[in-house]
């Protein structure tokens, strides 16, 4: 993953976290970050991909 791709994915994750915090309680996105070991900027690329998958699943399940 290039630096540009990484930054794009981090921004996507933060946008999804913001949407989820608006629609649900902040504990929902907080639990995803706890599950994956940190914020989008502090986790590994693999973990960031898994975090995005989980955030998209929550977003699509509403």
Tab-separated table of N, CA and C in Angstrom, residues 16-55:
chain	number	residue	atom	x	y	z
A	16	UNK	N	-16.177	7.254	8.000
A	16	UNK	CA	-17.132	6.235	8.437
A	16	UNK	C	-17.354	6.306	9.945
A	17	UNK	N	-16.295	6.515	10.697
A	17	UNK	CA	-16.425	6.644	12.152
A	17	UNK	C	-17.326	7.830	12.482
A	18	UNK	N	-17.146	8.922	11.782
A	18	UNK	CA	-17.974	10.102	12.004
A	18	UNK	C	-19.439	9.817	11.694
A	19	UNK	N	-19.705	9.136	10.584
A	19	UNK	CA	-21.086	8.790	10.215
A	19	UNK	C	-21.711	7.860	11.243
A	20	UNK	N	-20.940	6.880	11.680
A	20	UNK	CA	-21.453	5.919	12.655
A	20	UNK	C	-21.730	6.611	13.985
A	21	UNK	N	-20.851	7.536	14.380
A	21	UNK	CA	-21.076	8.282	15.624
A	21	UNK	C	-22.339	9.120	15.544
A	22	UNK	N	-22.665	9.601	14.347
A	22	UNK	CA	-23.869	10.405	14.157
A	22	UNK	C	-25.130	9.540	14.205
A	23	UNK	N	-25.080	8.379	13.590
A	23	UNK	CA	-26.268	7.521	13.493
A	23	UNK	C	-26.489	6.656	14.726
A	24	UNK	N	-25.390	6.245	15.335
A	24	UNK	CA	-25.461	5.385	16.518
A	24	UNK	C	-24.778	6.107	17.675
A	25	UNK	N	-24.472	5.386	18.699
A	25	UNK	CA	-23.734	5.962	19.816
A	25	UNK	C	-22.238	5.831	19.543
A	26	UNK	N	-21.422	6.743	20.061
A	26	UNK	CA	-19.973	6.685	19.831
A	26	UNK	C	-19.321	5.380	20.301
A	27	UNK	N	-19.974	4.678	21.198
A	27	UNK	CA	-19.417	3.415	21.681
A	27	UNK	C	-19.303	2.371	20.571
A	28	UNK	N	-20.151	2.487	19.541
A	28	UNK	CA	-20.111	1.525	18.442
A	28	UNK	C	-18.780	1.632	17.710
A	29	UNK	N	-18.413	2.835	17.280
A	29	UNK	CA	-17.142	2.998	16.569
A	29	UNK	C	-15.958	2.812	17.514
A	30	UNK	N	-16.142	3.175	18.766
A	30	UNK	CA	-15.078	2.978	19.755
A	30	UNK	C	-14.764	1.498	19.931
A	31	UNK	N	-15.799	0.669	19.910
A	31	UNK	CA	-15.578	-0.774	20.051
A	31	UNK	C	-14.831	-1.348	18.848
A	32	UNK	N	-15.083	-0.802	17.657
A	32	UNK	CA	-14.359	-1.249	16.462
A	32	UNK	C	-12.881	-0.873	16.584
A	33	UNK	N	-12.609	0.338	17.040
A	33	UNK	CA	-11.216	0.758	17.195
A	33	UNK	C	-10.515	-0.061	18.277
A	34	UNK	N	-11.234	-0.387	19.348
A	34	UNK	CA	-10.656	-1.230	20.394
A	34	UNK	C	-10.367	-2.623	19.863
A	35	UNK	N	-11.291	-3.166	19.097
A	35	UNK	CA	-11.112	-4.491	18.508
A	35	UNK	C	-9.865	-4.557	17.639
A	36	UNK	N	-9.610	-3.493	16.892
A	36	UNK	CA	-8.485	-3.487	15.952
A	36	UNK	C	-7.218	-2.867	16.527
A	37	UNK	N	-7.257	-2.416	17.752
A	37	UNK	CA	-6.048	-2.000	18.433
A	37	UNK	C	-5.645	-0.548	18.307
A	38	UNK	N	-6.550	0.319	17.888
A	38	UNK	CA	-6.208	1.740	17.844
A	38	UNK	C	-7.002	2.506	16.813
A	39	UNK	N	-6.510	3.701	16.524
A	39	UNK	CA	-7.169	4.570	15.545
A	39	UNK	C	-6.683	4.224	14.144
A	40	UNK	N	-7.371	4.712	13.116
A	40	UNK	CA	-6.928	4.423	11.748
A	40	UNK	C	-5.481	4.837	11.459
A	41	UNK	N	-4.976	5.851	12.137
A	41	UNK	CA	-3.599	6.276	11.884
A	41	UNK	C	-2.567	5.476	12.676
A	42	UNK	N	-3.009	4.695	13.667
A	42	UNK	CA	-2.040	3.986	14.510
A	42	UNK	C	-1.977	2.478	14.276
A	43	UNK	N	-2.872	1.933	13.465
A	43	UNK	CA	-2.873	0.489	13.239
A	43	UNK	C	-2.106	0.151	11.957
A	44	UNK	N	-1.778	-1.120	11.802
A	44	UNK	CA	-1.072	-1.571	10.601
A	44	UNK	C	-1.998	-1.502	9.392
A	45	UNK	N	-1.425	-1.616	8.226
A	45	UNK	CA	-2.219	-1.566	6.994
A	45	UNK	C	-3.232	-2.709	6.940
A	46	UNK	N	-2.814	-3.890	7.375
A	46	UNK	CA	-3.736	-5.030	7.389
A	46	UNK	C	-4.893	-4.767	8.338
A	47	UNK	N	-4.559	-4.242	9.493
A	47	UNK	CA	-5.597	-3.969	10.495
A	47	UNK	C	-6.514	-2.845	10.030
A	48	UNK	N	-5.959	-1.869	9.314
A	48	UNK	CA	-6.771	-0.782	8.767
A	48	UNK	C	-7.785	-1.321	7.767
A	49	UNK	N	-7.362	-2.250	6.924
A	49	UNK	CA	-8.290	-2.868	5.961
A	49	UNK	C	-9.409	-3.603	6.689
A	50	UNK	N	-9.061	-4.341	7.737
A	50	UNK	CA	-10.073	-5.068	8.506
A	50	UNK	C	-11.017	-4.093	9.208
A	51	UNK	N	-10.464	-2.999	9.714
A	51	UNK	CA	-11.280	-1.984	10.374
A	51	UNK	C	-12.262	-1.372	9.381
A	52	UNK	N	-11.795	-1.053	8.189
A	52	UNK	CA	-12.681	-0.506	7.156
A	52	UNK	C	-13.797	-1.479	6.814
A	53	UNK	N	-13.456	-2.764	6.706
A	53	UNK	CA	-14.487	-3.776	6.437
A	53	UNK	C	-15.556	-3.775	7.521
A	54	UNK	N	-15.128	-3.739	8.775
A	54	UNK	CA	-16.085	-3.736	9.878
A	54	UNK	C	-16.922	-2.468	9.890
A	55	UNK	N	-16.286	-1.322	9.646
A	55	UNK	CA	-17.034	-0.050	9.627
A	55	UNK	C	-18.034	-0.037	8.479
